[in-house]
PDB file of N, CA and C in Angstrom:
ATOM      1  N   MET A   1     140.619 132.145 232.001  1.00 47.00           N
ATOM      2  CA  MET A   1     141.582 132.119 232.716  1.00 47.00           C
ATOM      3  C   MET A   1     141.282 132.244 233.854  1.00 47.00           C
ATOM      4  N   SER A   2     141.952 131.214 234.717  1.00 45.00           N
ATOM      5  CA  SER A   2     141.790 130.969 236.103  1.00 45.00           C
ATOM      6  C   SER A   2     142.959 131.677 236.536  1.00 45.00           C
ATOM      7  N   ALA A   3     142.761 132.738 237.753  1.00 48.00           N
ATOM      8  CA  ALA A   3     143.713 133.140 238.996  1.00 48.00           C
ATOM      9  C   ALA A   3     144.224 132.127 239.668  1.00 48.00           C
ATOM     10  N   ASP A   4     145.435 132.268 239.557  1.00 48.00           N
ATOM     11  CA  ASP A   4     146.260 131.249 240.870  1.00 48.00           C
ATOM     12  C   ASP A   4     146.882 132.439 241.754  1.00 48.00           C
ATOM     13  N   ASN A   5     146.013 132.029 242.849  1.00 47.00           N
ATOM     14  CA  ASN A   5     146.657 132.795 244.390  1.00 47.00           C
ATOM     15  C   ASN A   5     147.320 131.962 244.745  1.00 47.00           C
ATOM     16  N   SER A   6     148.194 131.171 244.897  1.00 47.00           N
ATOM     17  CA  SER A   6     149.227 130.430 245.220  1.00 47.00           C
ATOM     18  C   SER A   6     150.154 131.216 245.755  1.00 47.00           C
ATOM     19  N   GLU A   7     150.515 132.229 245.074  1.00 50.00           N
ATOM     20  CA  GLU A   7     151.987 133.205 245.473  1.00 50.00           C
ATOM     21  C   GLU A   7     151.106 134.322 246.139  1.00 50.00           C
ATOM     22  N   ARG A   8     150.422 134.689 246.163  1.00 42.00           N
ATOM     23  CA  ARG A   8     150.051 135.933 246.706  1.00 42.00           C
ATOM     24  C   ARG A   8     149.855 135.552 248.763  1.00 42.00           C
ATOM     25  N   PRO A   9     150.305 137.077 249.057  1.00 51.00           N
ATOM     26  CA  PRO A   9     150.411 136.926 250.491  1.00 51.00           C
ATOM     27  C   PRO A   9     149.313 136.741 250.844  1.00 51.00           C
ATOM     28  N   THR A  10     148.834 136.037 251.751  1.00 54.00           N
ATOM     29  CA  THR A  10     147.646 135.696 252.621  1.00 54.00           C
ATOM     30  C   THR A  10     147.184 137.099 253.178  1.00 54.00           C
ATOM     31  N   GLY A  11     148.137 138.036 253.967  1.00 62.00           N
ATOM     32  CA  GLY A  11     148.023 139.181 254.319  1.00 62.00           C
ATOM     33  C   GLY A  11     147.836 138.985 256.340  1.00 62.00           C
ATOM     34  N   ASP A  12     148.606 137.777 256.554  1.00 71.00           N
ATOM     35  CA  ASP A  12     148.894 136.830 257.772  1.00 71.00           C
ATOM     36  C   ASP A  12     149.895 137.460 258.293  1.00 71.00           C
ATOM     37  N   VAL A  13     150.066 138.181 259.227  1.00 73.00           N
ATOM     38  CA  VAL A  13     151.768 138.414 259.747  1.00 73.00           C
ATOM     39  C   VAL A  13     151.720 137.645 260.478  1.00 73.00           C
ATOM     40  N   ASP A  14     152.954 136.642 260.665  1.00 87.00           N
ATOM     41  CA  ASP A  14     153.922 136.099 262.057  1.00 87.00           C
ATOM     42  C   ASP A  14     154.054 136.810 263.089  1.00 87.00           C
ATOM     43  N   PRO A  15     153.425 136.932 263.914  1.00 85.00           N
ATOM     44  CA  PRO A  15     153.563 137.988 265.395  1.00 85.00           C
ATOM     45  C   PRO A  15     155.156 137.606 265.670  1.00 85.00           C
ATOM     46  N   GLU A  16     155.693 136.304 265.791  1.00 88.00           N
ATOM     47  CA  GLU A  16     156.891 136.272 265.968  1.00 88.00           C
ATOM     48  C   GLU A  16     157.844 136.333 265.411  1.00 88.00           C
ATOM     49  N   ARG A  17     157.869 136.251 263.920  1.00 93.00           N
ATOM     50  CA  ARG A  17     158.792 136.282 263.160  1.00 93.00           C
ATOM     51  C   ARG A  17     158.818 137.949 262.778  1.00 93.00           C
ATOM     52  N   ASP A  18     158.164 138.328 262.797  1.00 93.00           N
ATOM     53  CA  ASP A  18     157.770 139.963 262.665  1.00 93.00           C
ATOM     54  C   ASP A  18     158.725 140.580 263.738  1.00 93.00           C
ATOM     55  N   LEU A  19     157.962 140.144 264.868  1.00 95.00           N
ATOM     56  CA  LEU A  19     159.147 140.741 266.144  1.00 95.00           C
ATOM     57  C   LEU A  19     160.520 140.609 266.173  1.00 95.00           C
ATOM     58  N   THR A  20     160.628 139.297 265.963  1.00 96.00           N
ATOM     59  CA  THR A  20     162.229 138.769 265.794  1.00 96.00           C
ATOM     60  C   THR A  20     163.037 139.807 264.455  1.00 96.00           C
ATOM     61  N   GLU A  21     162.173 140.149 263.781  1.00 96.00           N
ATOM     62  CA  GLU A  21     163.040 141.021 262.697  1.00 96.00           C
ATOM     63  C   GLU A  21     163.342 142.351 263.168  1.00 96.00           C
ATOM     64  N   ARG A  22     162.163 142.934 264.083  1.00 96.00           N
ATOM     65  CA  ARG A  22     162.361 144.443 264.401  1.00 96.00           C
ATOM     66  C   ARG A  22     163.372 144.112 265.537  1.00 96.00           C
ATOM     67  N   VAL A  23     163.560 143.268 266.352  1.00 97.00           N
ATOM     68  CA  VAL A  23     164.434 143.173 267.548  1.00 97.00           C
ATOM     69  C   VAL A  23     166.117 143.308 266.764  1.00 97.00           C
ATOM     70  N   GLU A  24     165.830 142.250 265.197  1.00 96.00           N
ATOM     71  CA  GLU A  24     167.502 142.239 264.907  1.00 96.00           C
ATOM     72  C   GLU A  24     167.590 143.594 264.345  1.00 96.00           C
ATOM     73  N   THR A  25     166.724 144.307 263.602  1.00 96.00           N
ATOM     74  CA  THR A  25     167.103 145.723 263.396  1.00 96.00           C
ATOM     75  C   THR A  25     167.151 146.384 264.325  1.00 96.00           C
ATOM     76  N   PHE A  26     166.891 146.704 265.472  1.00 96.00           N
ATOM     77  CA  PHE A  26     167.338 147.563 266.541  1.00 96.00           C
ATOM     78  C   PHE A  26     168.353 147.000 266.918  1.00 96.00           C
ATOM     79  N   LEU A  27     169.022 145.933 266.745  1.00 95.00           N
ATOM     80  CA  LEU A  27     170.384 145.363 267.176  1.00 95.00           C
ATOM     81  C   LEU A  27     171.142 146.426 266.062  1.00 95.00           C
ATOM     82  N   ALA A  28     171.434 145.969 265.364  1.00 94.00           N
ATOM     83  CA  ALA A  28     172.474 146.180 264.648  1.00 94.00           C
ATOM     84  C   ALA A  28     171.995 147.886 264.046  1.00 94.00           C
ATOM     85  N   ARG A  29     171.065 148.753 264.159  1.00 94.00           N
ATOM     86  CA  ARG A  29     171.028 150.086 264.426  1.00 94.00           C
ATOM     87  C   ARG A  29     171.455 150.619 265.449  1.00 94.00           C
ATOM     88  N   ASN A  30     171.541 150.155 266.607  1.00 93.00           N
ATOM     89  CA  ASN A  30     171.389 150.788 267.981  1.00 93.00           C
ATOM     90  C   ASN A  30     172.839 149.990 268.555  1.00 93.00           C
ATOM     91  N   PHE A  31     173.305 149.041 268.356  1.00 93.00           N
ATOM     92  CA  PHE A  31     174.223 148.205 269.143  1.00 93.00           C
ATOM     93  C   PHE A  31     175.497 147.654 267.667  1.00 93.00           C
ATOM     94  N   PRO A  32     176.077 148.716 266.948  1.00 91.00           N
ATOM     95  CA  PRO A  32     176.683 147.965 265.797  1.00 91.00           C
ATOM     96  C   PRO A  32     178.264 148.060 266.708  1.00 91.00           C
ATOM     97  N   GLN A  33     178.280 148.310 267.699  1.00 90.00           N
ATOM     98  CA  GLN A  33     179.858 148.266 268.227  1.00 90.00           C
ATOM     99  C   GLN A  33     180.018 147.042 268.469  1.00 90.00           C
ATOM    100  N   ILE A  34     178.838 145.798 268.928  1.00 92.00           N
ATOM    101  CA  ILE A  34     178.876 144.853 269.273  1.00 92.00           C
ATOM    102  C   ILE A  34     179.647 143.906 268.021  1.00 92.00           C
ATOM    103  N   GLN A  35     179.222 144.289 267.124  1.00 89.00           N
ATOM    104  CA  GLN A  35     179.419 143.571 265.792  1.00 89.00           C
ATOM    105  C   GLN A  35     181.201 144.151 265.587  1.00 89.00           C
ATOM    106  N   LEU A  36     181.110 145.290 265.638  1.00 89.00           N
ATOM    107  CA  LEU A  36     182.516 145.932 265.326  1.00 89.00           C
ATOM    108  C   LEU A  36     183.768 145.642 266.253  1.00 89.00           C
ATOM    109  N   HIS A  37     183.354 145.400 267.402  1.00 89.00           N
ATOM    110  CA  HIS A  37     184.520 144.540 268.440  1.00 89.00           C
ATOM    111  C   HIS A  37     184.544 142.896 268.543  1.00 89.00           C
ATOM    112  N   GLY A  38     183.819 142.399 267.314  1.00 92.00           N
ATOM    113  CA  GLY A  38     184.222 141.210 267.144  1.00 92.00           C
ATOM    114  C   GLY A  38     183.249 140.461 268.296  1.00 92.00           C
ATOM    115  N   GLY A  39     182.432 140.925 268.338  1.00 92.00           N
ATOM    116  CA  GLY A  39     181.106 140.079 269.174  1.00 92.00           C
ATOM    117  C   GLY A  39     179.807 139.581 268.444  1.00 92.00           C
ATOM    118  N   THR A  40     178.878 139.252 268.703  1.00 93.00           N
ATOM    119  CA  THR A  40     177.858 138.788 268.034  1.00 93.00           C
ATOM    120  C   THR A  40     176.535 139.018 268.791  1.00 93.00           C
ATOM    121  N   ALA A  41     175.564 139.266 268.289  1.00 94.00           N
ATOM    122  CA  ALA A  41     174.361 139.328 268.877  1.00 94.00           C
ATOM    123  C   ALA A  41     172.835 138.521 268.016  1.00 94.00           C
ATOM    124  N   GLY A  42     172.347 137.771 268.755  1.00 94.00           N
ATOM    125  CA  GLY A  42     171.103 137.118 268.257  1.00 94.00           C
ATOM    126  C   GLY A  42     169.901 136.806 268.752  1.00 94.00           C
ATOM    127  N   VAL A  43     168.810 136.686 268.445  1.00 96.00           N
ATOM    128  CA  VAL A  43     167.750 136.350 268.653  1.00 96.00           C
ATOM    129  C   VAL A  43     167.682 134.927 268.962  1.00 96.00           C
ATOM    130  N   GLU A  44     167.294 134.471 270.285  1.00 96.00           N
ATOM    131  CA  GLU A  44     167.150 133.345 270.171  1.00 96.00           C
ATOM    132  C   GLU A  44     165.705 132.806 270.453  1.00 96.00           C
ATOM    133  N   GLY A  45     165.278 133.742 270.952  1.00 96.00           N
ATOM    134  CA  GLY A  45     163.655 133.446 270.429  1.00 96.00           C
ATOM    135  C   GLY A  45     162.941 134.255 270.977  1.00 96.00           C
ATOM    136  N   VAL A  46     161.165 134.579 270.689  1.00 96.00           N
ATOM    137  CA  VAL A  46     160.613 135.656 271.010  1.00 96.00           C
ATOM    138  C   VAL A  46     159.408 134.789 271.470  1.00 96.00           C
ATOM    139  N   ASP A  47     158.872 135.046 272.062  1.00 96.00           N
ATOM    140  CA  ASP A  47     157.176 134.873 272.562  1.00 96.00           C
ATOM    141  C   ASP A  47     156.390 136.620 272.374  1.00 96.00           C
ATOM    142  N   ALA A  48     155.907 136.287 271.335  1.00 94.00           N
ATOM    143  CA  ALA A  48     154.813 137.659 271.174  1.00 94.00           C
ATOM    144  C   ALA A  48     153.595 137.660 272.071  1.00 94.00           C
ATOM    145  N   GLU A  49     153.277 136.343 272.557  1.00 95.00           N
ATOM    146  CA  GLU A  49     151.965 136.835 273.451  1.00 95.00           C
ATOM    147  C   GLU A  49     152.308 137.152 274.873  1.00 95.00           C
ATOM    148  N   SER A  50     153.431 136.650 275.292  1.00 97.00           N
ATOM    149  CA  SER A  50     154.373 137.402 276.640  1.00 97.00           C
ATOM    150  C   SER A  50     154.926 138.319 276.611  1.00 97.00           C
ATOM    151  N   GLY A  51     155.375 138.961 275.387  1.00 96.00           N
ATOM    152  CA  GLY A  51     156.553 140.338 275.516  1.00 96.00           C
ATOM    153  C   GLY A  51     157.675 139.829 275.530  1.00 96.00           C
ATOM    154  N   GLU A  52     158.143 138.727 275.706  1.00 98.00           N
ATOM    155  CA  GLU A  52     159.398 138.228 275.739  1.00 98.00           C
ATOM    156  C   GLU A  52     160.683 138.076 274.829  1.00 98.00           C
ATOM    157  N   VAL A  53     161.549 138.396 275.155  1.00 98.00           N
ATOM    158  CA  VAL A  53     162.649 138.138 273.732  1.00 98.00           C
ATOM    159  C   VAL A  53     163.959 137.359 274.585  1.00 98.00           C
ATOM    160  N   TRP A  54     164.200 136.439 273.862  1.00 98.00           N
ATOM    161  CA  TRP A  54     165.244 136.098 274.738  1.00 98.00           C
ATOM    162  C   TRP A  54     166.769 136.104 273.464  1.00 98.00           C
ATOM    163  N   LEU A  55     167.482 136.660 273.726  1.00 97.00           N
ATOM    164  CA  LEU A  55     168.773 137.249 273.022  1.00 97.00           C
ATOM    165  C   LEU A  55     169.944 137.136 274.049  1.00 97.00           C
ATOM    166  N   ALA A  56     171.156 135.869 272.838  1.00 95.00           N
ATOM    167  CA  ALA A  56     172.560 135.679 273.301  1.00 95.00           C
ATOM    168  C   ALA A  56     173.378 136.323 272.406  1.00 95.00           C
ATOM    169  N   LEU A  57     174.111 137.047 273.548  1.00 95.00           N
ATOM    170  CA  LEU A  57     175.851 137.654 272.982  1.00 95.00           C
ATOM    171  C   LEU A  57     176.553 136.489 273.102  1.00 95.00           C
ATOM    172  N   GLY A  58     177.558 136.593 271.737  1.00 93.00           N
ATOM    173  CA  GLY A  58     178.406 135.841 272.104  1.00 93.00           C
ATOM    174  C   GLY A  58     179.942 136.642 271.388  1.00 93.00           C
ATOM    175  N   GLY A  59     180.536 135.801 270.987  1.00 92.00           N
ATOM    176  CA  GLY A  59     182.269 136.176 270.208  1.00 92.00           C
ATOM    177  C   GLY A  59     182.920 137.000 271.701  1.00 92.00           C
ATOM    178  N   ALA A  60     183.184 137.903 271.145  1.00 91.00           N
ATOM    179  CA  ALA A  60     184.253 138.884 271.781  1.00 91.00           C
ATOM    180  C   ALA A  60     183.419 139.038 273.436  1.00 91.00           C
ATOM    181  N   CYS A  61     181.787 139.077 273.394  1.00 88.00           N
ATOM    182  CA  CYS A  61     180.983 139.667 274.438  1.00 88.00           C
ATOM    183  C   CYS A  61     181.156 138.711 275.393  1.00 88.00           C
ATOM    184  N   SER A  62     181.621 137.620 275.214  1.00 85.00           N
ATOM    185  CA  SER A  62     182.144 136.803 276.228  1.00 85.00           C
ATOM    186  C   SER A  62     182.839 136.894 277.271  1.00 85.00           C
ATOM    187  N   GLY A  63     182.651 137.488 278.225  1.00 81.00           N
ATOM    188  CA  GLY A  63     183.862 137.949 279.244  1.00 81.00           C
ATOM    189  C   GLY A  63     184.483 139.158 279.215  1.00 81.00           C
ATOM    190  N   CYS A  64     183.477 139.958 278.363  1.00 87.00           N
ATOM    191  CA  CYS A  64     184.314 141.300 278.018  1.00 87.00           C
ATOM    192  C   CYS A  64     183.587 142.157 279.470  1.00 87.00           C
ATOM    193  N   GLY A  65     184.515 142.954 279.661  1.00 88.00           N
ATOM    194  CA  GLY A  65     184.111 143.649 281.267  1.00 88.00           C
ATOM    195  C   GLY A  65     182.460 144.768 280.953  1.00 88.00           C
ATOM    196  N   ILE A  66     182.784 145.263 279.546  1.00 90.00           N
ATOM    197  CA  ILE A  66     181.528 146.230 279.360  1.00 90.00           C
ATOM    198  C   ILE A  66     180.460 145.619 278.593  1.00 90.00           C
ATOM    199  N   SER A  67     180.317 144.010 278.582  1.00 90.00           N
ATOM    200  CA  SER A  67     179.244 143.341 278.097  1.00 90.00           C
ATOM    201  C   SER A  67     177.680 143.600 279.410  1.00 90.00           C
ATOM    202  N   PRO A  68     177.924 143.623 280.634  1.00 93.00           N
ATOM    203  CA  PRO A  68     176.946 144.196 281.701  1.00 93.00           C
ATOM    204  C   PRO A  68     176.277 145.368 281.204  1.00 93.00           C
ATOM    205  N   MET A  69     177.164 146.511 280.958  1.00 94.00           N
ATOM    206  CA  MET A  69     176.799 147.902 280.228  1.00 94.00           C
ATOM    207  C   MET A  69     175.871 147.738 279.198  1.00 94.00           C
ATOM    208  N   THR A  70     176.583 146.947 278.560  1.00 94.00           N
ATOM    209  CA  THR A  70     175.597 146.667 276.666  1.00 94.00           C
ATOM    210  C   THR A  70     174.371 145.791 277.008  1.00 94.00           C
ATOM    211  N   VAL A  71     174.319 144.676 278.237  1.00 95.00           N
ATOM    212  CA  VAL A  71     173.125 143.955 278.318  1.00 95.00           C
ATOM    213  C   VAL A  71     171.890 144.726 278.735  1.00 95.00           C
ATOM    214  N   GLY A  72     172.648 145.824 280.107  1.00 96.00           N
ATOM    215  CA  GLY A  72     171.736 146.581 280.372  1.00 96.00           C
ATOM    216  C   GLY A  72     170.968 147.612 279.586  1.00 96.00           C
ATOM    217  N   ALA A  73     172.088 148.363 279.048  1.00 96.00           N
ATOM    218  CA  ALA A  73     171.145 148.868 278.000  1.00 96.00           C
ATOM    219  C   ALA A  73     170.198 148.503 276.704  1.00 96.00           C
ATOM    220  N   ILE A  74     170.655 147.312 276.067  1.00 97.00           N
ATOM    221  CA  ILE A  74     169.547 146.298 275.291  1.00 97.00           C
ATOM    222  C   ILE A  74     168.527 146.258 276.095  1.00 97.00           C
ATOM    223  N   GLN A  75     168.325 145.641 277.374  1.00 97.00           N
ATOM    224  CA  GLN A  75     167.405 145.716 278.513  1.00 97.00           C
ATOM    225  C   GLN A  75     166.319 146.497 278.627  1.00 97.00           C
ATOM    226  N   SER A  76     166.979 147.993 278.495  1.00 97.00           N
ATOM    227  CA  SER A  76     166.285 149.121 278.840  1.00 97.00           C
ATOM    228  C   SER A  76     165.901 149.861 277.640  1.00 97.00           C
ATOM    229  N   ARG A  77     166.476 149.894 276.088  1.00 97.00           N
ATOM    230  CA  ARG A  77     166.038 150.512 275.702  1.00 97.00           C
ATOM    231  C   ARG A  77     165.008 149.604 274.469  1.00 97.00           C
ATOM    232  N   LEU A  78     165.161 148.381 274.315  1.00 98.00           N
ATOM    233  CA  LEU A  78     164.487 147.471 273.490  1.00 98.00           C
ATOM    234  C   LEU A  78     162.950 147.373 273.640  1.00 98.00           C
ATOM    235  N   PRO A  79     162.502 147.796 274.900  1.00 98.00           N
ATOM    236  CA  PRO A  79     161.099 148.087 275.384  1.00 98.00           C
ATOM    237  C   PRO A  79     160.446 149.309 274.933  1.00 98.00           C
ATOM    238  N   GLN A  80     161.459 150.153 275.249  1.00 97.00           N
ATOM    239  CA  GLN A  80     161.228 151.398 274.882  1.00 97.00           C
ATOM    240  C   GLN A  80     161.164 151.663 273.066  1.00 97.00           C
ATOM    241  N   GLU A  81     161.545 151.209 272.451  1.00 96.00           N
ATOM    242  CA  GLU A  81     161.682 151.298 271.265  1.00 96.00           C
ATOM    243  C   GLU A  81     160.539 150.273 269.928  1.00 96.00           C
ATOM    244  N   VAL A  82     160.163 148.741 270.982  1.00 96.00           N
ATOM    245  CA  VAL A  82     159.607 147.746 270.578  1.00 96.00           C
ATOM    246  C   VAL A  82     158.595 147.600 271.341  1.00 96.00           C
ATOM    247  N   PRO A  83     157.699 148.620 271.806  1.00 96.00           N
ATOM    248  CA  PRO A  83     156.261 148.378 272.754  1.00 96.00           C
ATOM    249  C   PRO A  83     155.834 147.449 273.362  1.00 96.00           C
ATOM    250  N   GLU A  84     156.089 146.109 272.386  1.00 95.00           N
ATOM    251  CA  GLU A  84     155.246 144.981 272.275  1.00 95.00           C
ATOM    252  C   GLU A  84     156.367 144.043 273.052  1.00 95.00           C
ATOM    253  N   ILE A  85     157.400 144.148 273.046  1.00 97.00           N
ATOM    254  CA  ILE A  85     158.284 143.661 274.468  1.00 97.00           C
ATOM    255  C   ILE A  85     158.610 144.778 275.803  1.00 97.00           C
ATOM    256  N   SER A  86     158.231 143.689 276.621  1.00 97.00           N
ATOM    257  CA  SER A  86     157.907 143.529 277.848  1.00 97.00           C
ATOM    258  C   SER A  86     159.314 142.940 278.746  1.00 97.00           C
ATOM    259  N   THR A  87     159.515 142.452 278.356  1.00 98.00           N
ATOM    260  CA  THR A  87     160.958 141.506 279.054  1.00 98.00           C
ATOM    261  C   THR A  87     161.899 141.173 278.295  1.00 98.00           C
ATOM    262  N   VAL A  88     163.176 141.391 278.942  1.00 98.00           N
ATOM    263  CA  VAL A  88     164.377 140.516 278.017  1.00 98.00           C
ATOM    264  C   VAL A  88     165.236 140.215 278.508  1.00 98.00           C
ATOM    265  N   HIS A  89     165.610 138.821 278.249  1.00 98.00           N
ATOM    266  CA  HIS A  89     166.503 137.806 278.562  1.00 98.00           C
ATOM    267  C   HIS A  89     167.627 138.119 277.796  1.00 98.00           C
ATOM    268  N   VAL A  90     169.188 138.472 278.583  1.00 96.00           N
ATOM    269  CA  VAL A  90     169.985 137.975 277.387  1.00 96.00           C
ATOM    270  C   VAL A  90     171.367 137.312 278.234  1.00 96.00           C
ATOM    271  N   ASP A  91     171.656 136.283 277.321  1.00 94.00           N
ATOM    272  CA  ASP A  91     172.618 135.589 277.509  1.00 94.00           C
ATOM    273  C   ASP A  91     173.910 136.077 277.306  1.00 94.00           C
ATOM    274  N   ALA A  92     174.752 136.709 277.847  1.00 89.00           N
ATOM    275  CA  ALA A  92     175.861 137.169 277.783  1.00 89.00           C
ATOM    276  C   ALA A  92     177.138 136.446 277.822  1.00 89.00           C
ATOM    277  N   GLY A  93     177.146 134.527 277.754  1.00 80.00           N
ATOM    278  CA  GLY A  93     178.144 134.040 277.866  1.00 80.00           C
ATOM    279  C   GLY A  93     178.887 134.188 279.031  1.00 80.00           C
ATOM    280  N   GLY A  94     180.384 134.651 279.809  1.00 58.00           N
ATOM    281  CA  GLY A  94     180.587 134.705 280.676  1.00 58.00           C
ATOM    282  C   GLY A  94     180.683 135.669 281.547  1.00 58.00           C
ATOM    283  N   THR A  95     179.513 136.400 281.578  1.00 44.00           N
ATOM    284  CA  THR A  95     179.132 137.921 282.055  1.00 44.00           C
ATOM    285  C   THR A  95     178.365 137.519 282.827  1.00 44.00           C
ATOM    286  N   GLY A  96     178.014 136.422 283.536  1.00 41.00           N
ATOM    287  CA  GLY A  96     176.713 136.128 284.422  1.00 41.00           C
ATOM    288  C   GLY A  96     175.655 135.604 283.967  1.00 41.00           C
ATOM    289  N   GLY A  97     175.666 134.963 282.988  1.00 39.00           N
ATOM    290  CA  GLY A  97     174.382 134.314 281.983  1.00 39.00           C
ATOM    291  C   GLY A  97     173.246 135.226 282.319  1.00 39.00           C
ATOM    292  N   HIS A  98     172.052 134.007 282.329  1.00 37.00           N
ATOM    293  CA  HIS A  98     170.498 134.891 281.667  1.00 37.00           C
ATOM    294  C   HIS A  98     170.274 135.835 282.753  1.00 37.00           C
ATOM    295  N   PHE A  99     169.579 137.049 281.978  1.00 33.00           N
ATOM    296  CA  PHE A  99     169.186 137.911 283.120  1.00 33.00           C
ATOM    297  C   PHE A  99     167.592 137.928 283.484  1.00 33.00           C
TER     298      PHE A  99
END
């Protein structure tokens, strides 16, 4: 009887994928109002080595008067909850571009 290990997990974790999933979970848990108000929030990219993450806010967030506060809250709270993140770049559409 031969063992086929082709479908077994290797134990290797892709750090960028793991970080992306953690950031997505953070956004969904801490900022449900984005989606509730017709906006979107997505991870555009992560660099696990440098600790940077790039996010994009869209939909109703683009041009929304409180988007700058949402961006500030994300930039402040995300590194506290996900310590591997040191820098958060957010493109909020019509609210001033990248931070």
